[in-house]
């Protein structure tokens, strides 16, 4: 397990269960978390190792190694075109759909190599995604949530599922009287929260969000950020954002990318107050990008 | 740079204006030529058909005696033909469109296929008739049957069905596809539950327009040997048949003047069928547009 990234080693040493394919151990996590550094101690959920990615002949990601911790919010920041979305889409194999795209390296989730040991459909079922542009289905609010669960074999009470997911996405109160309405009649911010609810309905363990607030006004953004902070209790969240303040408000760890490379990944507070790299500092101070 | 304050009171030079006006008159004339010719034709047909378009004309079989001749077998033949053609062309065409849009890998092979489908849409229909005669009538021993005709017609409209279905499927926003796949859906689940329902109206519009081309086609069915004198209604797909344009063609080619009137009456019937089909297509398209605007 050789890697240039010191963070990966650090985390692996702290968490004996990472990488050996053990299922999530809820009982173990609290005991591991000592009182002194509770914030830093957690299991590694996603482990990216020496990842290279090409669109045709154009390399979009270069030798990325990164560990993403369970039940934490990890933010990806960096100038436009640096590969944040590309990396995010590598994590649930959405890039498989792009003709001519090629990937090298490994991505492990709970120790399982998602590219070699898994079917892309299964991977995506466990790793939800919320897109930059809200993309609800042109069906009722209710159907938007139930559909994903149904195709994945959900057999419980759909009414309960709809209410639970809408509550988790902080949308329930606004739509509870009009669940039969077409989702296209919702506002942009409501549509985005519906997309989160839709993703939660298939009970993923990880939620990937690509600039989920970019189409939203400040109030909707605040609501969305509150939703994300709530989600952290149960889900591992990775969020791409251009908004430095947002990264600071919602994330526990932040990774800074620059032209397809990972420059550094540290606890968010540290990255914004004491960045290790000059380029990170320049970027967060607004000197480029 | 032009000086607005100096120009604003004046007008465009007389020469430029004259050219524009002259062209406008020319374009109007071009538009009117088409319209006028069409109107004259229509009026002429209706006048000729007048008095011959009776309930009896619709209810009778063809006859040697013009007064007793009717178009019943041709109407039923055309309805059979269109239904069978649709039954064959819709699943095959939509299936091909789904494959080309959603499953096929992009590359030179796909491009070659795509170009060829577009070319096939322009092949003269009589060639399809020759193909149908060789393949369905002779080789597959289907004879001069409805099914041989329908298979030939299905081949003829397939390119148009495929292309319009592809366009309808492509018009579904890619966000819907991605959103569904990201929930762990298989491609087929996305097609079944999202792409097909969302493109159904568009696909149907294309299919109706293609079928209304088929209903007016004569050449391929002449080639495969549709009869022009049929005094019965087909009862199965192996029966022989006639269709409206062939009946019209047959009447029009007879020397007696009475049959010219019968042909005109037949044309009116065919036009009504075509108008109904086109109206259906337009209604569907409007509904689709309305739904798009809501989106
Ligand atoms: N489908 C594609 N085909 C070819 N090149 C692509 C494709 N998608 C992205 N790229 C290229 O890959 C690089 C990384 O793109 P990516 O979308 O990951 O950037 P990003 O960091 O998300 O940018 P932004 O902040 O603007 O969204 C860019 O140079 C982009 O032009
Ligand atoms: Mg992006």
Coordinates of C-alpha atoms and ligand atoms in Angstrom, one line a residue:
Chain A
X1 CA 0.0 0.0 0.0
X2 CA 2.4 2.6 -1.2
X3 CA 1.3 6.2 -1.6
X4 CA 2.7 9.6 -1.6
X5 CA -0.1 11.0 0.4
X6 CA 0.6 11.0 4.1
X7 CA -3.0 11.4 5.0
X8 CA -3.9 8.0 3.7
X9 CA -1.3 6.3 5.8
X10 CA -2.3 8.2 8.8
X11 CA -5.9 7.2 8.6
X12 CA -5.1 3.6 7.8
X13 CA -3.0 3.3 10.9
X14 CA -5.8 4.7 13.0
X15 CA -8.4 2.4 11.6
X16 CA -7.5 -1.3 11.6
X17 CA -10.7 -2.2 9.7
X18 CA -10.1 0.0 6.7
X19 CA -9.1 -1.9 3.6
X20 CA -9.8 -5.4 4.7
X21 CA -13.3 -5.5 3.5
X22 CA -14.9 -5.5 7.0
X23 CA -18.5 -4.3 7.0
X24 CA -19.3 -1.0 8.7
X25 CA -18.9 -1.6 12.5
X26 CA -21.1 0.8 14.3
X27 CA -20.1 -0.5 17.7
X28 CA -16.5 0.0 17.0
X29 CA -16.6 3.6 15.8
X30 CA -17.4 5.2 19.2
X31 CA -14.7 3.2 21.1
X32 CA -12.1 4.3 18.5
X33 CA -13.1 7.9 19.0
X34 CA -11.1 8.9 22.0
X35 CA -12.2 12.1 23.7
X36 CA -9.0 13.9 22.7
X37 CA -9.3 13.9 19.0
X38 CA -12.8 12.8 18.2
X39 CA -12.9 14.9 15.2
X40 CA -9.9 13.3 13.5
X41 CA -10.6 9.7 14.3
X42 CA -12.9 7.8 12.0
X43 CA -12.9 5.0 9.5
X44 CA -11.9 5.5 6.0
X45 CA -14.9 5.1 3.8
X46 CA -13.5 5.8 0.3
X47 CA -9.9 5.2 -0.5
X48 CA -8.6 6.6 -3.8
X49 CA -5.2 5.3 -4.8
X50 CA -3.0 6.5 -7.6
X51 CA -5.9 7.5 -9.7
X52 CA -5.3 8.7 -13.3
X53 CA -8.1 9.6 -15.6
X54 CA -8.3 10.5 -19.3
X55 CA -10.9 11.9 -21.6
X56 CA -9.7 10.5 -24.8
X57 CA -6.0 11.5 -24.9
X58 CA -6.5 14.4 -22.5
X59 CA -5.5 13.6 -19.0
X60 CA -7.9 15.1 -16.5
X61 CA -6.7 13.6 -13.2
X62 CA -3.1 12.8 -12.4
X63 CA -2.0 10.4 -9.7
X64 CA -4.7 11.2 -7.1
X65 CA -4.5 9.5 -3.7
X66 CA -7.0 10.5 -1.1
X67 CA -8.9 9.0 1.8
X68 CA -12.4 10.1 2.6
X69 CA -13.7 9.5 6.0
X70 CA -16.9 7.9 7.0
X71 CA -19.7 10.2 8.3
X72 CA -17.8 13.3 7.5
X73 CA -18.3 16.0 4.9
X74 CA -15.4 16.3 2.6
X75 CA -15.3 19.3 0.3
X76 CA -13.5 19.4 -3.1
X77 CA -12.4 22.9 -4.0
X78 CA -10.2 24.3 -6.8
X79 CA -10.3 26.4 -9.9
X80 CA -12.7 25.7 -12.7
X81 CA -11.6 22.8 -14.9
X82 CA -9.2 21.3 -12.3
X83 CA -11.1 18.0 -12.3
X84 CA -13.3 18.1 -9.2
X85 CA -16.4 16.9 -11.0
X86 CA -14.4 14.3 -12.9
X87 CA -13.0 12.8 -9.6
X88 CA -16.5 12.9 -8.0
X89 CA -17.9 11.0 -11.0
X90 CA -15.1 8.4 -10.7
X91 CA -16.4 7.6 -7.2
X92 CA -19.8 6.2 -8.5
X93 CA -18.6 5.2 -11.9
X94 CA -20.7 7.8 -13.7
X95 CA -17.7 8.3 -16.0
X96 CA -18.2 4.8 -17.3
X97 CA -20.9 6.3 -19.5
X98 CA -18.5 8.7 -21.3
X99 CA -17.2 7.3 -24.5
X100 CA -13.4 7.2 -24.7
X101 CA -12.8 7.8 -21.1
X102 CA -10.2 5.7 -19.3
X103 CA -9.3 5.2 -15.7
X104 CA -6.2 3.8 -14.0
X105 CA -5.7 3.2 -10.3
X106 CA -8.1 2.0 -7.7
X107 CA -11.0 3.3 -5.8
X108 CA -12.0 1.3 -2.8
X109 CA -15.2 1.7 -0.8
X110 CA -15.2 -0.1 2.5
X111 CA -12.2 -1.9 1.2
X112 CA -13.9 -3.2 -2.0
X113 CA -12.4 -2.2 -5.3
X114 CA -15.5 -0.7 -7.1
X115 CA -14.0 -0.9 -10.5
X116 CA -12.8 -4.5 -10.4
X117 CA -15.0 -6.3 -7.9
X118 CA -18.3 -4.6 -8.6
X119 CA -21.0 -4.0 -11.2
X120 CA -21.4 -0.3 -11.9
X121 CA -25.2 -0.5 -11.2
X122 CA -24.5 -1.9 -7.8
X123 CA -21.9 0.8 -7.1
X124 CA -24.3 3.6 -8.0
X125 CA -27.1 2.1 -5.9
X126 CA -24.9 2.5 -2.8
X127 CA -23.3 5.7 -3.7
X128 CA -25.9 8.4 -4.4
X129 CA -25.3 11.5 -6.4
X130 CA -26.8 15.0 -6.5
X131 CA -26.1 17.0 -9.7
X132 CA -25.2 20.6 -10.2
X133 CA -28.4 21.2 -12.1
X134 CA -31.5 19.9 -10.3
X135 CA -32.7 17.0 -12.5
X136 CA -36.0 15.6 -11.0
X137 CA -38.0 13.2 -13.2
X138 CA -41.0 14.7 -14.9
X139 CA -43.3 12.8 -12.6
X140 CA -45.0 13.5 -9.3
X141 CA -43.0 14.4 -6.2
X142 CA -44.1 11.1 -4.8
X143 CA -43.0 9.1 -7.8
X144 CA -39.7 10.8 -7.9
X145 CA -38.8 9.3 -4.5
X146 CA -40.4 6.0 -4.9
X147 CA -39.0 5.1 -8.3
X148 CA -35.4 4.5 -7.3
X149 CA -36.4 2.5 -4.2
X150 CA -38.8 0.4 -6.3
X151 CA -36.2 -0.6 -8.9
X152 CA -33.9 -1.5 -6.1
X153 CA -36.4 -3.9 -4.7
X154 CA -38.0 -1.8 -2.0
X155 CA -41.1 -3.6 -0.6
X156 CA -42.0 -1.5 2.4
X157 CA -44.5 1.2 2.9
X158 CA -44.0 3.8 0.2
X159 CA -45.8 6.5 2.1
X160 CA -43.5 6.2 5.0
X161 CA -40.5 6.2 2.7
X162 CA -41.6 9.4 1.0
X163 CA -42.2 11.2 4.3
X164 CA -38.9 10.1 5.8
X165 CA -36.8 11.0 2.8
X166 CA -38.5 14.4 2.4
X167 CA -38.0 15.1 6.0
X168 CA -34.3 14.2 5.8
X169 CA -34.0 16.6 2.9
X170 CA -35.9 19.3 4.7
X171 CA -38.6 19.5 2.1
X172 CA -41.5 17.7 3.8
X173 CA -43.2 20.8 5.3
X174 CA -43.2 22.6 2.0
X175 CA -44.6 19.8 -0.2
X176 CA -46.6 17.5 2.2
X177 CA -49.9 18.7 0.8
X178 CA -49.0 18.4 -2.9
X179 CA -47.1 15.1 -3.2
X180 CA -49.0 14.4 -6.5
X181 CA -47.8 17.6 -8.1
X182 CA -45.3 17.4 -11.0
X183 CA -41.8 17.9 -9.7
X184 CA -41.2 20.5 -12.4
X185 CA -43.5 22.8 -10.7
X186 CA -41.2 23.1 -7.7
X187 CA -38.7 25.9 -7.3
X188 CA -35.1 25.3 -8.2
X189 CA -34.1 25.0 -4.6
X190 CA -37.0 22.6 -3.8
X191 CA -36.1 20.6 -6.9
X192 CA -32.6 20.2 -5.6
X193 CA -33.7 19.1 -2.2
X194 CA -36.1 16.7 -3.9
X195 CA -33.1 15.3 -5.7
X196 CA -31.4 14.8 -2.4
X197 CA -34.5 13.0 -1.0
X198 CA -34.6 10.9 -4.2
X199 CA -31.0 9.9 -3.6
X200 CA -31.6 9.1 0.0
X201 CA -34.6 6.8 -0.8
X202 CA -32.3 4.1 -2.1
X203 CA -30.4 4.2 1.2
X204 CA -27.0 4.9 0.0
X205 CA -24.0 5.1 2.4
X206 CA -22.3 7.8 0.5
X207 CA -23.7 11.0 -1.1
X208 CA -21.8 12.8 -3.8
X209 CA -22.9 16.4 -4.5
X210 CA -21.6 18.4 -7.4
X211 CA -22.0 22.1 -6.7
X212 CA -25.5 21.4 -5.4
X213 CA -26.1 25.0 -4.5
X214 CA -24.9 26.7 -7.6
X215 CA -28.4 27.3 -9.0
X216 CA -29.9 28.3 -5.6
X217 CA -30.6 31.7 -3.9
X218 CA -29.0 32.4 -0.5
X219 CA -32.0 31.3 1.5
X220 CA -32.3 28.0 -0.4
X221 CA -28.5 27.6 -0.1
X222 CA -28.7 28.0 3.7
X223 CA -31.4 25.4 3.9
X224 CA -29.4 23.0 1.7
X225 CA -26.3 23.5 3.9
X226 CA -28.4 22.8 7.0
X227 CA -29.6 19.6 5.3
X228 CA -26.0 18.6 4.5
X229 CA -25.0 19.1 8.1
X230 CA -27.8 16.9 9.2
X231 CA -26.9 14.2 6.7
X232 CA -23.4 14.0 8.2
X233 CA -24.8 12.0 11.1
X234 CA -25.7 9.1 8.9
X235 CA -24.0 9.5 5.6
X236 CA -20.5 10.1 4.1
X237 CA -20.8 13.2 2.1
X238 CA -18.5 14.5 -0.6
X239 CA -19.3 18.0 -2.0
X240 CA -17.8 20.0 -4.8
X241 CA -18.2 23.7 -4.3
X242 CA -16.8 26.9 -5.7
X243 CA -17.9 28.7 -2.6
X244 CA -15.1 28.9 -0.1
X245 CA -17.5 30.0 2.7
X246 CA -19.7 27.1 2.0
X247 CA -16.8 24.7 2.1
X248 CA -15.9 26.2 5.4
X249 CA -19.4 26.0 6.8
X250 CA -20.3 22.5 5.9
X251 CA -17.2 20.4 5.6
X252 CA -15.0 18.7 8.0
X253 CA -12.2 18.2 5.6
X254 CA -11.3 20.0 2.4
X255 CA -9.3 18.9 -0.6
X256 CA -7.8 21.4 -2.9
X257 CA -7.2 20.5 -6.5
X258 CA -5.2 22.2 -9.2
X259 CA -5.0 21.1 -12.8
X260 CA -5.9 17.5 -12.2
X261 CA -3.7 17.1 -9.1
X262 CA -4.5 17.0 -5.5
X263 CA -2.5 19.7 -3.8
X264 CA -3.5 19.0 -0.2
X265 CA -6.3 17.6 1.9
X266 CA -6.5 18.6 5.5
X267 CA -9.2 19.4 8.2
X268 CA -11.2 22.3 6.8
X269 CA -10.3 24.8 9.5
X270 CA -6.6 24.1 9.0
X271 CA -6.8 24.5 5.2
X272 CA -8.4 27.8 5.5
X273 CA -6.2 29.2 8.3
X274 CA -2.9 27.5 7.8
X275 CA -2.6 25.9 4.4
X276 CA 0.5 23.9 3.8
X277 CA 1.0 24.8 0.2
X278 CA 1.5 28.2 -1.4
X279 CA -0.9 27.4 -4.2
X280 CA -3.7 26.6 -1.7
X281 CA -3.1 29.9 0.0
X282 CA -3.1 31.9 -3.2
X283 CA -6.4 30.2 -4.2
X284 CA -8.2 30.7 -1.0
X285 CA -7.0 34.3 -0.8
X286 CA -8.5 34.8 -4.2
X287 CA -5.2 35.5 -5.9
X288 CA -6.1 33.2 -8.8
X289 CA -8.8 30.9 -10.0
Chain B
X1 CA -18.6 55.0 -37.7
X2 CA -22.1 56.0 -38.9
X3 CA -23.5 59.0 -37.2
X4 CA -26.8 58.2 -35.7
X5 CA -28.0 61.8 -35.2
X6 CA -27.3 62.6 -38.9
X7 CA -29.0 59.4 -40.2
X8 CA -32.0 59.2 -37.9
X9 CA -34.1 61.7 -39.8
X10 CA -33.5 60.2 -43.2
X11 CA -34.5 56.9 -44.8
X12 CA -32.9 53.8 -46.3
X13 CA -31.7 54.6 -49.8
X14 CA -34.3 54.2 -52.5
X15 CA -32.3 51.6 -54.4
X16 CA -32.0 49.3 -51.4
X17 CA -35.7 49.6 -50.7
X18 CA -36.6 48.8 -54.2
X19 CA -34.6 45.6 -54.3
X20 CA -36.3 44.5 -51.0
X21 CA -39.8 45.3 -52.3
X22 CA -39.2 43.5 -55.6
X23 CA -38.0 40.4 -53.9
X24 CA -41.0 40.4 -51.5
X25 CA -43.3 40.4 -54.5
X26 CA -41.3 37.5 -56.1
X27 CA -41.5 35.4 -52.9
X28 CA -45.2 36.1 -52.6
X29 CA -45.7 34.9 -56.2
X30 CA -43.7 31.7 -55.5
X31 CA -45.9 31.0 -52.5
X32 CA -49.1 31.7 -54.4
X33 CA -48.1 29.5 -57.4
X34 CA -47.9 26.4 -55.2
X35 CA -51.2 27.3 -53.4
X36 CA -53.1 28.1 -56.5
X37 CA -52.1 25.0 -58.4
X38 CA -53.0 22.9 -55.3
X39 CA -56.4 24.6 -55.0
X40 CA -57.1 24.2 -58.7
X41 CA -56.3 20.5 -58.5
X42 CA -58.5 20.1 -55.4
X43 CA -61.4 21.9 -56.9
X44 CA -61.1 19.9 -60.1
X45 CA -61.1 16.6 -58.2
X46 CA -64.0 17.5 -56.0
X47 CA -66.0 18.7 -59.0
X48 CA -65.3 15.5 -60.8
X49 CA -66.1 13.4 -57.8
X50 CA -69.4 15.3 -57.2
X51 CA -72.4 13.0 -57.5
X52 CA -70.2 9.9 -57.4
X53 CA -69.4 10.1 -53.7
X54 CA -72.3 8.3 -52.3
X55 CA -72.8 5.9 -49.4
X56 CA -73.1 3.2 -52.1
X57 CA -69.6 4.1 -53.3
X58 CA -68.2 3.5 -49.9
X59 CA -70.2 0.2 -49.4
X60 CA -69.8 -1.5 -52.8
X61 CA -67.1 -3.7 -54.2
X62 CA -65.6 -2.7 -57.5
X63 CA -67.6 -3.5 -60.6
X64 CA -67.4 -3.4 -64.3
X65 CA -70.4 -1.1 -64.3
X66 CA -69.4 2.3 -63.0
X67 CA -72.7 3.0 -61.4
X68 CA -72.3 0.0 -59.1
X69 CA -68.6 0.3 -58.5
X70 CA -67.5 1.0 -54.9
X71 CA -64.3 1.3 -52.9
X72 CA -65.1 -0.9 -50.0
X73 CA -62.4 -3.6 -50.5
X74 CA -59.8 -0.9 -51.1
X75 CA -60.7 0.9 -47.9
X76 CA -60.5 -2.3 -45.9
X77 CA -57.4 -3.3 -47.7
X78 CA -55.7 0.0 -46.8
X79 CA -56.8 -0.2 -43.2
X80 CA -55.4 -3.7 -43.0
X81 CA -52.2 -2.7 -44.7
X82 CA -51.7 0.3 -42.4
X83 CA -52.4 -1.6 -39.2
X84 CA -50.1 -4.5 -40.2
X85 CA -47.4 -2.1 -41.4
X86 CA -47.6 -0.2 -38.1
X87 CA -47.5 -3.4 -36.0
X88 CA -44.3 -4.4 -37.8
X89 CA -42.6 -1.1 -38.2
X90 CA -43.2 0.4 -34.7
X91 CA -41.6 -2.3 -32.5
X92 CA -38.7 -2.8 -35.0
X93 CA -38.2 0.9 -35.6
X94 CA -38.4 2.0 -32.0
X95 CA -36.3 -0.9 -30.9
X96 CA -33.6 0.1 -33.4
X97 CA -33.8 3.7 -32.3
X98 CA -33.4 2.7 -28.6
X99 CA -30.4 0.5 -29.5
X100 CA -28.7 3.3 -31.6
X101 CA -29.3 6.0 -29.0
X102 CA -28.8 4.2 -25.7
X103 CA -26.8 1.0 -26.2
X104 CA -24.6 1.3 -29.3
X105 CA -21.0 2.4 -28.7
X106 CA -20.2 5.6 -30.5
X107 CA -17.6 5.1 -33.2
X108 CA -17.2 4.8 -37.0
X109 CA -19.5 1.7 -37.2
X110 CA -22.4 3.7 -35.6
X111 CA -21.8 6.6 -37.9
X112 CA -21.8 4.3 -41.0
X113 CA -25.1 2.8 -39.8
X114 CA -26.6 6.2 -39.2
X115 CA -25.7 7.6 -42.6
X116 CA -27.1 4.5 -44.3
X117 CA -30.4 4.8 -42.4
X118 CA -30.6 8.4 -43.6
X119 CA -29.8 7.2 -47.2
X120 CA -32.4 4.5 -47.1
X121 CA -35.1 7.1 -46.3
X122 CA -34.4 8.5 -49.7
X123 CA -34.4 5.3 -51.7
X124 CA -37.2 5.3 -54.4
X125 CA -40.2 3.3 -53.2
X126 CA -40.3 1.1 -56.3
X127 CA -37.0 -0.4 -55.2
X128 CA -38.6 -1.5 -52.0
X129 CA -41.2 -3.1 -54.2
X130 CA -38.6 -5.1 -56.1
X131 CA -37.0 -6.2 -52.8
X132 CA -40.4 -7.2 -51.4
X133 CA -41.2 -9.2 -54.5
X134 CA -37.9 -11.1 -54.4
X135 CA -37.7 -11.6 -50.6
X136 CA -41.2 -11.9 -49.3
X137 CA -43.3 -13.0 -52.3
X138 CA -40.9 -15.3 -54.0
X139 CA -38.2 -16.4 -51.5
X140 CA -40.4 -16.6 -48.3
X141 CA -43.3 -17.9 -50.4
X142 CA -45.7 -15.4 -48.9
X143 CA -47.3 -14.8 -52.3
X144 CA -49.3 -11.7 -53.1
X145 CA -50.6 -11.5 -49.6
X146 CA -51.3 -8.7 -47.2
X147 CA -48.4 -9.7 -45.0
X148 CA -46.0 -9.6 -48.0
X149 CA -47.3 -6.0 -48.7
X150 CA -47.1 -5.0 -45.1
X151 CA -43.6 -6.3 -44.7
X152 CA -42.5 -4.4 -47.8
X153 CA -44.2 -1.2 -46.5
X154 CA -42.7 -1.6 -43.1
X155 CA -39.2 -1.7 -44.7
X156 CA -40.1 1.4 -46.7
X157 CA -41.1 3.5 -43.6
X158 CA -38.6 2.0 -41.2
X159 CA -35.9 4.6 -41.8
X160 CA -38.3 7.4 -41.1
X161 CA -39.6 5.7 -38.0
X162 CA -36.1 5.0 -36.7
X163 CA -34.9 8.6 -37.3
X164 CA -37.9 10.3 -35.8
X165 CA -37.9 7.9 -32.8
X166 CA -34.1 8.6 -32.3
X167 CA -34.8 12.3 -32.3
X168 CA -37.6 11.9 -29.8
X169 CA -35.4 9.9 -27.5
X170 CA -32.5 12.3 -27.9
X171 CA -34.8 15.1 -26.9
X172 CA -35.1 13.7 -23.4
X173 CA -32.9 15.9 -21.2
X174 CA -29.7 14.1 -20.3
X175 CA -30.2 15.0 -16.6
X176 CA -33.1 12.5 -16.5
X177 CA -30.8 9.7 -17.8
X178 CA -28.0 10.5 -15.4
X179 CA -30.3 11.0 -12.5
X180 CA -31.9 7.6 -13.0
X181 CA -28.6 5.8 -13.6
X182 CA -27.1 7.4 -10.5
X183 CA -29.9 5.7 -8.5
X184 CA -28.6 2.4 -9.6
X185 CA -30.9 1.8 -12.5
X186 CA -30.0 -0.4 -15.4
X187 CA -30.1 1.0 -18.9
X188 CA -33.3 -0.9 -19.6
X189 CA -35.0 0.5 -16.5
X190 CA -34.2 4.0 -17.6
X191 CA -35.5 3.3 -21.1
X192 CA -38.7 1.6 -19.9
X193 CA -39.6 4.1 -17.1
X194 CA -38.3 7.4 -18.4
X195 CA -37.1 7.6 -22.0
X196 CA -40.0 5.8 -23.6
X197 CA -42.8 7.5 -21.6
X198 CA -41.1 10.9 -22.2
X199 CA -40.6 10.4 -25.9
X200 CA -43.8 8.5 -26.7
X201 CA -45.7 11.5 -28.1
X202 CA -42.8 12.4 -30.4
X203 CA -42.3 8.8 -31.5
X204 CA -46.0 8.5 -32.3
X205 CA -46.0 11.7 -34.3
X206 CA -43.2 10.3 -36.5
X207 CA -44.9 7.0 -36.9
X208 CA -48.2 8.6 -38.0
X209 CA -46.5 10.7 -40.6
X210 CA -44.6 7.7 -41.8
X211 CA -47.8 5.7 -42.0
X212 CA -49.5 8.4 -43.9
X213 CA -46.8 8.2 -46.5
X214 CA -47.3 4.5 -46.7
X215 CA -51.0 4.8 -47.2
X216 CA -50.5 6.8 -50.4
X217 CA -47.8 4.5 -51.8
X218 CA -48.7 2.7 -55.0
X219 CA -45.5 1.5 -56.7
X220 CA -44.2 -1.0 -54.2
X221 CA -47.6 -2.7 -53.9
X222 CA -47.9 -2.8 -57.6
X223 CA -44.6 -4.5 -57.7
X224 CA -45.4 -7.2 -55.2
X225 CA -48.7 -7.8 -57.0
X226 CA -51.6 -6.2 -55.2
X227 CA -54.8 -6.9 -57.2
X228 CA -56.9 -4.2 -58.7
X229 CA -60.1 -6.0 -58.7
X230 CA -61.0 -7.5 -55.3
X231 CA -64.6 -8.3 -54.5
X232 CA -64.1 -9.4 -50.9
X233 CA -62.7 -8.1 -47.7
X234 CA -59.4 -9.6 -46.5
X235 CA -59.9 -11.9 -43.5
X236 CA -56.4 -12.8 -42.7
X237 CA -52.9 -11.8 -43.4
X238 CA -52.4 -14.3 -46.1
X239 CA -55.3 -13.0 -48.2
X240 CA -54.8 -11.1 -51.4
X241 CA -55.8 -7.4 -51.3
X242 CA -56.1 -4.1 -52.9
X243 CA -55.5 -0.6 -51.5
X244 CA -56.9 2.8 -52.2
X245 CA -54.2 4.2 -54.5
X246 CA -54.1 1.0 -56.6
X247 CA -57.9 1.1 -57.0
X248 CA -57.6 4.8 -58.0
X249 CA -54.8 4.0 -60.4
X250 CA -56.9 1.2 -61.9
X251 CA -59.9 3.4 -62.5
X252 CA -57.9 6.3 -63.8
X253 CA -56.3 4.2 -66.4
X254 CA -59.6 3.0 -67.9
X255 CA -60.9 4.6 -71.1
X256 CA -64.5 5.2 -70.1
X257 CA -65.1 8.7 -68.7
X258 CA -67.3 7.4 -65.8
X259 CA -64.3 5.7 -64.3
X260 CA -62.5 9.1 -64.2
X261 CA -65.2 10.2 -61.8
X262 CA -64.8 7.1 -59.7
X263 CA -61.0 7.8 -59.5
X264 CA -61.7 11.3 -58.4
X265 CA -64.1 10.1 -55.7
X266 CA -61.4 7.6 -54.6
X267 CA -58.9 10.4 -54.4
X268 CA -61.2 12.3 -52.1
X269 CA -61.6 9.3 -49.8
X270 CA -57.8 8.9 -49.7
X271 CA -57.3 12.6 -49.0
X272 CA -59.8 12.4 -46.1
X273 CA -57.9 9.5 -44.6
X274 CA -54.6 11.4 -45.0
X275 CA -56.1 14.6 -43.5
X276 CA -57.3 12.6 -40.5
X277 CA -53.9 11.0 -39.9
X278 CA -52.1 14.4 -40.3
X279 CA -54.5 16.1 -37.9
X280 CA -53.8 13.3 -35.4
X281 CA -50.1 13.9 -35.8
X282 CA -50.5 17.7 -35.3
X283 CA -52.7 17.3 -32.3
X284 CA -50.1 15.0 -30.7
X285 CA -47.3 17.4 -31.5
X286 CA -49.2 20.3 -29.9
X287 CA -49.7 18.3 -26.8
X288 CA -46.1 17.5 -26.7
X289 CA -45.1 21.1 -27.1
X290 CA -47.4 22.1 -24.3
X291 CA -45.8 19.6 -22.1
X292 CA -42.4 20.8 -23.1
X293 CA -43.3 24.4 -22.2
X294 CA -44.4 23.3 -18.7
X295 CA -40.9 21.8 -18.2
Ligands
LIG1 N1 -17.0 14.7 -21.1 C1 -15.8 15.3 -21.3 N2 -15.0 15.1 -22.4 C2 -13.8 15.7 -22.5 N3 -13.2 16.5 -21.6 C3 -13.9 16.7 -20.5 C4 -15.2 16.2 -20.2 N4 -15.6 16.6 -19.0 C5 -14.7 17.3 -18.5 N5 -13.6 17.4 -19.4 C6 -12.4 18.2 -19.2 O1 -11.7 17.7 -18.0 C7 -11.2 18.7 -17.2 C8 -11.8 18.6 -15.8 O2 -13.2 18.9 -15.9 P1 -14.1 18.9 -14.7 O3 -15.5 19.0 -15.2 O4 -13.8 17.7 -13.8 O5 -13.7 20.2 -13.9 P2 -14.3 20.9 -12.6 O6 -13.2 21.0 -11.7 O7 -15.5 20.2 -12.2 O8 -14.6 22.3 -13.2 P3 -15.9 23.3 -12.8 O9 -15.5 23.8 -11.4 O10 -15.9 24.3 -13.8 O11 -17.1 22.4 -12.8 C9 -11.6 20.0 -17.9 O12 -10.4 20.4 -18.6 C10 -12.6 19.6 -18.9 O13 -12.6 20.4 -20.0
LIG2 MG1 -17.6 20.7 -12.2

